[in-house]
Amino acid sequence: MKMSKLGKLLSVMMVVALFVLAGCGNNKADNTAANGNTAAAGESEAIAKIKERGKLVVGVKFDTKLFGLKDPGTGNVEGFDIDISKAIAKHILGDENAIELKEVTSKTRIPMLNNGEIDMVVATMTITEERKKEVDFSDVYFQAGQSLLVKKGSPITGIQDVTKDTVVLGSKGATSIKNIKEKVEGITVLEFDNYQDAFSALKAGKGEALTTDDAILYGMAAQDPGYEVVGEPFTDEPYGIAMQKGNADVVKAVNDTLAELKANGEYDAIYKKWIGKDLAK
Ligand code: GLU
């Protein structure tokens, strides 16, 4: 029987589809083999890529005092998360300066990681079950908890004073937004692109409280003594370093770095330097 034009087209498409599928299969097999081979030498493809590039590209905050803050004068970015990032670069590449820091916000950090712009996120990021669906996390490297920043003299002295009529400010993509909406039903939360904008809005009187992790809020209070952190933290925010899913060796390199820092006392020194007190043990 003579094949119709449509029939021919369909069979060509099927052959193409088969090739494509076979190709995918092969690639996968190649990758696995490559991973297997390099893993034998102690390295995954992701680690090899970082070494080939000669630098670790890390997503950090540029607007968060104590964790990742860019000094507009010198252009230097400094903070707790930066010191941890440098230690990871040293562990993987033997040089803490073999690093490029790229700015992320709470909203952009997962997309930037998963589209390959950065190797990892070290940016005040809480480990959550929801985020674990999209990224892999290291062990916990910092324990924070959500709190409130208010103008000194505010009637708000803790979460118990926040009602659905309170206007609260926060940063898009942060766990803090969801958390406070769960705590106070019907509350209005104004969401900003980053924390500096949220803090400017608080100073401009656009809301009565800014909510995020206590450690971040202490940094803001240090920037402007007219503001203070009130009440006890009302959530647990364990920070983890996020990496693209499926690179066990990168996760191991990061966890090994954290373990080393804890064992040799450097972690305590970094904690003291930025958080201003000894680590509560
Ligand atoms: N740790 C919280 C979070 O991961 C708030 C801090 C932030 O927005 O980075 O969402």
Short mmCIF file of C-alpha atoms and ligand atoms in Angstrom, two decimals:
data_model
loop_
_atom_site.label_atom_id
_atom_site.label_comp_id
_atom_site.label_asym_id
_atom_site.label_seq_id
_atom_site.Cartn_x
_atom_site.Cartn_y
_atom_site.Cartn_z
CA MET A 1 0.00 0.00 0.00
CA LYS A 2 1.25 3.44 -0.91
CA MET A 3 1.95 5.59 2.10
CA SER A 4 0.10 8.87 2.33
CA LYS A 5 2.15 12.05 2.77
CA LEU A 6 0.96 12.22 6.35
CA GLY A 7 1.95 8.60 6.90
CA LYS A 8 5.45 9.28 5.58
CA LEU A 9 5.78 12.35 7.71
CA LEU A 10 4.68 10.39 10.76
CA SER A 11 7.19 7.60 10.15
CA VAL A 12 10.00 10.12 9.67
CA MET A 13 8.98 11.80 12.91
CA MET A 14 8.95 8.45 14.70
CA VAL A 15 12.44 7.61 13.46
CA VAL A 16 13.67 11.04 14.57
CA ALA A 17 11.99 10.58 17.94
CA LEU A 18 13.64 7.19 18.34
CA PHE A 19 17.06 8.69 17.60
CA VAL A 20 16.48 11.48 20.03
CA LEU A 21 15.36 9.07 22.73
CA ALA A 22 18.29 6.77 22.04
CA GLY A 23 20.58 9.79 22.17
CA CYS A 24 19.20 10.81 25.52
CA GLY A 25 19.67 7.31 26.80
CA ASN A 26 23.27 7.29 25.61
CA ASN A 27 23.99 10.66 27.08
CA LYS A 28 22.65 9.52 30.36
CA ALA A 29 24.75 6.40 30.17
CA ASP A 30 27.78 8.52 29.26
CA ASN A 31 27.16 10.86 32.13
CA THR A 32 26.78 8.04 34.56
CA ALA A 33 29.93 6.45 33.22
CA ALA A 34 31.75 9.77 33.42
CA ASN A 35 30.49 10.33 36.92
CA GLY A 36 31.48 6.82 37.79
CA ASN A 37 34.96 7.31 36.37
CA THR A 38 35.62 10.68 37.90
CA ALA A 39 34.03 9.60 41.16
CA ALA A 40 36.64 6.87 41.25
CA ALA A 41 39.20 9.68 41.16
CA GLY A 42 37.20 11.39 43.91
CA GLU A 43 35.44 13.96 41.77
CA SER A 44 32.08 14.56 40.14
CA GLU A 45 31.54 16.46 36.93
CA ALA A 46 30.30 19.45 38.90
CA ILE A 47 33.49 19.60 40.97
CA ALA A 48 35.58 19.11 37.83
CA LYS A 49 33.78 22.05 36.20
CA ILE A 50 34.57 24.30 39.16
CA LYS A 51 38.24 23.24 39.05
CA GLU A 52 38.47 23.77 35.31
CA ARG A 53 37.02 27.25 35.71
CA GLY A 54 39.47 27.91 38.51
CA LYS A 55 36.95 29.67 40.72
CA LEU A 56 33.85 28.97 42.74
CA VAL A 57 30.82 31.10 41.81
CA VAL A 58 28.69 31.71 44.90
CA GLY A 59 25.34 33.44 45.25
CA VAL A 60 25.35 35.68 48.32
CA LYS A 61 23.38 38.63 49.64
CA PHE A 62 24.81 42.10 48.93
CA ASP A 63 22.40 44.02 51.19
CA THR A 64 22.40 42.08 54.42
CA LYS A 65 24.72 43.40 57.11
CA LEU A 66 26.51 40.65 59.08
CA PHE A 67 25.86 38.00 56.38
CA GLY A 68 26.59 39.54 52.98
CA LEU A 69 26.95 43.29 52.58
CA LYS A 70 28.61 45.19 49.75
CA ASP A 71 30.63 48.20 50.79
CA PRO A 72 29.82 50.75 48.10
CA GLY A 73 33.18 52.48 48.69
CA THR A 74 35.50 49.51 48.24
CA GLY A 75 33.16 47.22 46.31
CA ASN A 76 34.01 44.46 48.80
CA VAL A 77 31.29 42.10 49.94
CA GLU A 78 31.66 40.97 53.53
CA GLY A 79 29.90 38.91 56.16
CA PHE A 80 29.38 35.53 57.79
CA ASP A 81 28.18 33.93 54.55
CA ILE A 82 31.19 35.33 52.67
CA ASP A 83 33.67 33.83 55.14
CA ILE A 84 31.94 30.45 54.86
CA SER A 85 32.02 30.73 51.03
CA LYS A 86 35.76 31.51 51.07
CA ALA A 87 36.41 28.45 53.23
CA ILE A 88 34.56 26.30 50.67
CA ALA A 89 36.64 27.81 47.83
CA LYS A 90 39.78 27.01 49.80
CA HIS A 91 38.63 23.43 50.39
CA ILE A 92 37.80 22.80 46.73
CA LEU A 93 40.43 24.95 44.98
CA GLY A 94 43.12 25.48 47.60
CA ASP A 95 42.65 29.26 47.51
CA GLU A 96 40.02 31.23 49.41
CA ASN A 97 40.23 34.00 46.83
CA ALA A 98 39.42 31.71 43.91
CA ILE A 99 35.86 32.90 44.19
CA GLU A 100 33.30 35.07 42.43
CA LEU A 101 30.45 36.45 44.50
CA LYS A 102 27.20 37.13 42.67
CA GLU A 103 24.28 38.96 44.22
CA VAL A 104 21.16 36.96 44.92
CA THR A 105 17.96 37.94 46.69
CA SER A 106 15.56 35.65 48.52
CA LYS A 107 13.52 35.47 45.32
CA THR A 108 16.30 35.00 42.74
CA ARG A 109 18.57 32.53 44.54
CA ILE A 110 16.89 29.23 43.52
CA PRO A 111 16.32 30.22 39.85
CA MET A 112 19.93 31.48 39.56
CA LEU A 113 21.25 28.24 41.03
CA ASN A 114 19.15 25.99 38.87
CA ASN A 115 19.93 27.83 35.65
CA GLY A 116 23.65 27.41 36.32
CA GLU A 117 24.61 31.03 37.02
CA ILE A 118 26.05 30.08 40.40
CA ASP A 119 27.53 26.90 41.87
CA MET A 120 25.90 27.33 45.26
CA VAL A 121 23.84 29.67 47.43
CA VAL A 122 25.26 30.86 50.75
CA ALA A 123 22.66 33.48 51.55
CA THR A 124 20.73 33.28 54.84
CA MET A 125 18.69 30.47 53.34
CA THR A 126 16.51 28.28 55.53
CA ILE A 127 16.39 24.57 54.84
CA THR A 128 12.73 23.70 54.20
CA GLU A 129 10.97 20.60 52.87
CA GLU A 130 9.48 22.68 50.07
CA ARG A 131 12.87 23.99 48.93
CA LYS A 132 14.33 20.47 49.16
CA LYS A 133 12.13 19.58 46.19
CA GLU A 134 14.16 22.03 44.10
CA VAL A 135 17.67 22.01 45.57
CA ASP A 136 20.01 19.95 47.75
CA PHE A 137 21.15 21.40 51.07
CA SER A 138 24.31 21.06 53.12
CA ASP A 139 24.21 20.39 56.84
CA VAL A 140 22.91 23.27 58.97
CA TYR A 141 25.59 25.98 59.28
CA PHE A 142 23.66 28.63 61.24
CA GLN A 143 20.59 28.65 63.48
CA ALA A 144 18.32 31.66 63.15
CA GLY A 145 14.71 32.32 64.10
CA GLN A 146 12.13 34.76 62.77
CA SER A 147 11.55 37.96 64.70
CA LEU A 148 10.36 41.57 64.33
CA LEU A 149 12.11 44.91 63.84
CA VAL A 150 10.21 48.02 64.92
CA LYS A 151 10.85 51.70 65.50
CA LYS A 152 11.99 52.26 69.08
CA GLY A 153 8.98 53.04 71.26
CA SER A 154 6.58 51.03 69.09
CA PRO A 155 3.59 49.46 70.86
CA ILE A 156 4.61 46.19 69.21
CA THR A 157 6.85 44.34 71.66
CA GLY A 158 6.60 40.86 70.15
CA ILE A 159 4.54 38.62 67.88
CA GLN A 160 1.68 38.66 70.45
CA ASP A 161 1.07 42.33 69.57
CA VAL A 162 0.78 41.73 65.84
CA THR A 163 -2.82 41.58 64.64
CA LYS A 164 -4.45 41.34 61.25
CA ASP A 165 -4.54 45.13 61.20
CA THR A 166 -0.77 45.45 61.55
CA VAL A 167 1.07 46.22 58.30
CA VAL A 168 4.21 44.10 58.19
CA LEU A 169 7.06 44.37 55.67
CA GLY A 170 9.15 41.55 54.24
CA SER A 171 11.21 40.30 51.32
CA LYS A 172 9.76 38.35 48.39
CA GLY A 173 10.67 34.67 48.41
CA ALA A 174 11.49 34.57 52.13
CA THR A 175 10.05 31.95 54.47
CA SER A 176 9.18 34.86 56.79
CA ILE A 177 6.22 35.94 54.62
CA LYS A 178 4.54 32.55 54.71
CA ASN A 179 5.35 32.09 58.41
CA ILE A 180 3.77 35.35 59.56
CA LYS A 181 0.69 34.78 57.41
CA GLU A 182 0.28 31.43 59.14
CA LYS A 183 0.73 33.00 62.58
CA VAL A 184 -1.61 35.93 62.05
CA GLU A 185 -4.53 35.14 59.81
CA GLY A 186 -5.59 37.89 57.42
CA ILE A 187 -2.49 40.04 58.02
CA THR A 188 -1.24 42.45 55.35
CA VAL A 189 2.36 41.85 54.34
CA LEU A 190 4.03 44.25 51.92
CA GLU A 191 6.68 42.37 49.96
CA PHE A 192 9.84 44.03 48.65
CA ASP A 193 12.52 42.82 46.23
CA ASN A 194 15.23 42.85 48.89
CA TYR A 195 15.84 43.71 52.53
CA GLN A 196 17.28 47.19 51.98
CA ASP A 197 14.06 48.21 50.23
CA ALA A 198 11.98 46.68 53.02
CA PHE A 199 14.04 48.54 55.64
CA SER A 200 13.71 51.83 53.72
CA ALA A 201 9.94 51.27 53.65
CA LEU A 202 9.90 50.72 57.42
CA LYS A 203 11.82 53.97 57.91
CA ALA A 204 9.38 55.74 55.59
CA GLY A 205 6.52 54.56 57.82
CA LYS A 206 4.98 52.24 55.21
CA GLY A 207 4.53 49.55 57.83
CA GLU A 208 4.79 49.00 61.55
CA ALA A 209 7.21 46.09 61.63
CA LEU A 210 9.71 44.35 59.38
CA THR A 211 9.88 40.61 59.75
CA THR A 212 12.68 38.21 58.92
CA ASP A 213 15.36 36.26 60.77
CA ASP A 214 16.60 37.79 64.02
CA ALA A 215 20.22 37.66 62.86
CA ILE A 216 19.37 39.80 59.81
CA LEU A 217 17.29 42.20 61.91
CA TYR A 218 20.18 42.70 64.37
CA GLY A 219 22.26 43.81 61.39
CA MET A 220 19.62 46.39 60.47
CA ALA A 221 19.33 47.65 64.05
CA ALA A 222 23.11 48.09 64.00
CA GLN A 223 22.74 50.24 60.86
CA ASP A 224 20.15 52.49 62.48
CA PRO A 225 19.89 52.73 66.27
CA GLY A 226 16.38 54.17 65.95
CA TYR A 227 15.13 50.59 65.39
CA GLU A 228 15.12 47.51 67.60
CA VAL A 229 14.43 43.79 67.51
CA VAL A 230 11.54 42.86 69.79
CA GLY A 231 10.23 39.65 71.35
CA GLU A 232 11.52 36.12 71.17
CA PRO A 233 12.07 34.41 67.81
CA PHE A 234 8.87 32.60 66.82
CA THR A 235 10.19 30.13 64.21
CA ASP A 236 13.28 27.97 63.62
CA GLU A 237 15.32 28.95 60.58
CA PRO A 238 18.22 26.55 60.15
CA TYR A 239 20.45 27.89 57.36
CA GLY A 240 21.86 25.56 54.73
CA ILE A 241 24.00 26.00 51.65
CA ALA A 242 21.94 25.17 48.57
CA MET A 243 23.31 23.32 45.56
CA GLN A 244 21.80 21.98 42.36
CA LYS A 245 20.16 18.63 42.87
CA GLY A 246 22.11 15.47 42.19
CA ASN A 247 25.76 16.44 42.80
CA ALA A 248 26.54 14.40 45.88
CA ASP A 249 30.25 15.23 45.69
CA VAL A 250 29.64 18.97 45.85
CA VAL A 251 27.41 18.46 48.88
CA LYS A 252 30.16 16.32 50.42
CA ALA A 253 32.84 18.96 49.73
CA VAL A 254 30.66 21.58 51.43
CA ASN A 255 29.81 19.38 54.41
CA ASP A 256 33.48 18.40 54.80
CA THR A 257 34.39 22.10 54.81
CA LEU A 258 31.81 22.84 57.53
CA ALA A 259 33.05 19.90 59.61
CA GLU A 260 36.66 21.10 59.24
CA LEU A 261 35.74 24.64 60.26
CA LYS A 262 33.96 23.33 63.33
CA ALA A 263 36.81 20.99 64.26
CA ASN A 264 39.62 23.56 63.89
CA GLY A 265 37.84 26.40 65.69
CA GLU A 266 37.50 28.62 62.61
CA TYR A 267 33.73 28.34 62.65
CA ASP A 268 33.63 29.74 66.19
CA ALA A 269 35.96 32.56 65.16
CA ILE A 270 33.76 33.47 62.17
CA TYR A 271 30.68 33.32 64.40
CA LYS A 272 32.26 35.58 66.98
CA LYS A 273 33.51 38.01 64.33
CA TRP A 274 30.07 38.58 62.78
CA ILE A 275 27.53 37.68 65.43
CA GLY A 276 29.57 39.38 68.13
CA LYS A 277 29.35 36.68 70.76
CA ASP A 278 30.59 33.20 71.50
CA LEU A 279 28.68 30.39 69.96
CA ALA A 280 26.03 29.09 72.37
CA LYS A 281 26.99 25.47 72.85
N1 GLU B 1 15.96 32.52 56.26
C1 GLU B 1 14.78 32.98 55.64
C2 GLU B 1 14.64 32.43 54.23
O1 GLU B 1 15.41 31.65 53.82
C3 GLU B 1 14.70 34.50 55.60
C4 GLU B 1 15.95 35.17 55.16
C5 GLU B 1 16.02 35.40 53.66
O2 GLU B 1 15.02 35.88 53.10
O3 GLU B 1 17.05 35.11 53.08
O4 GLU B 1 13.73 32.72 53.54
#
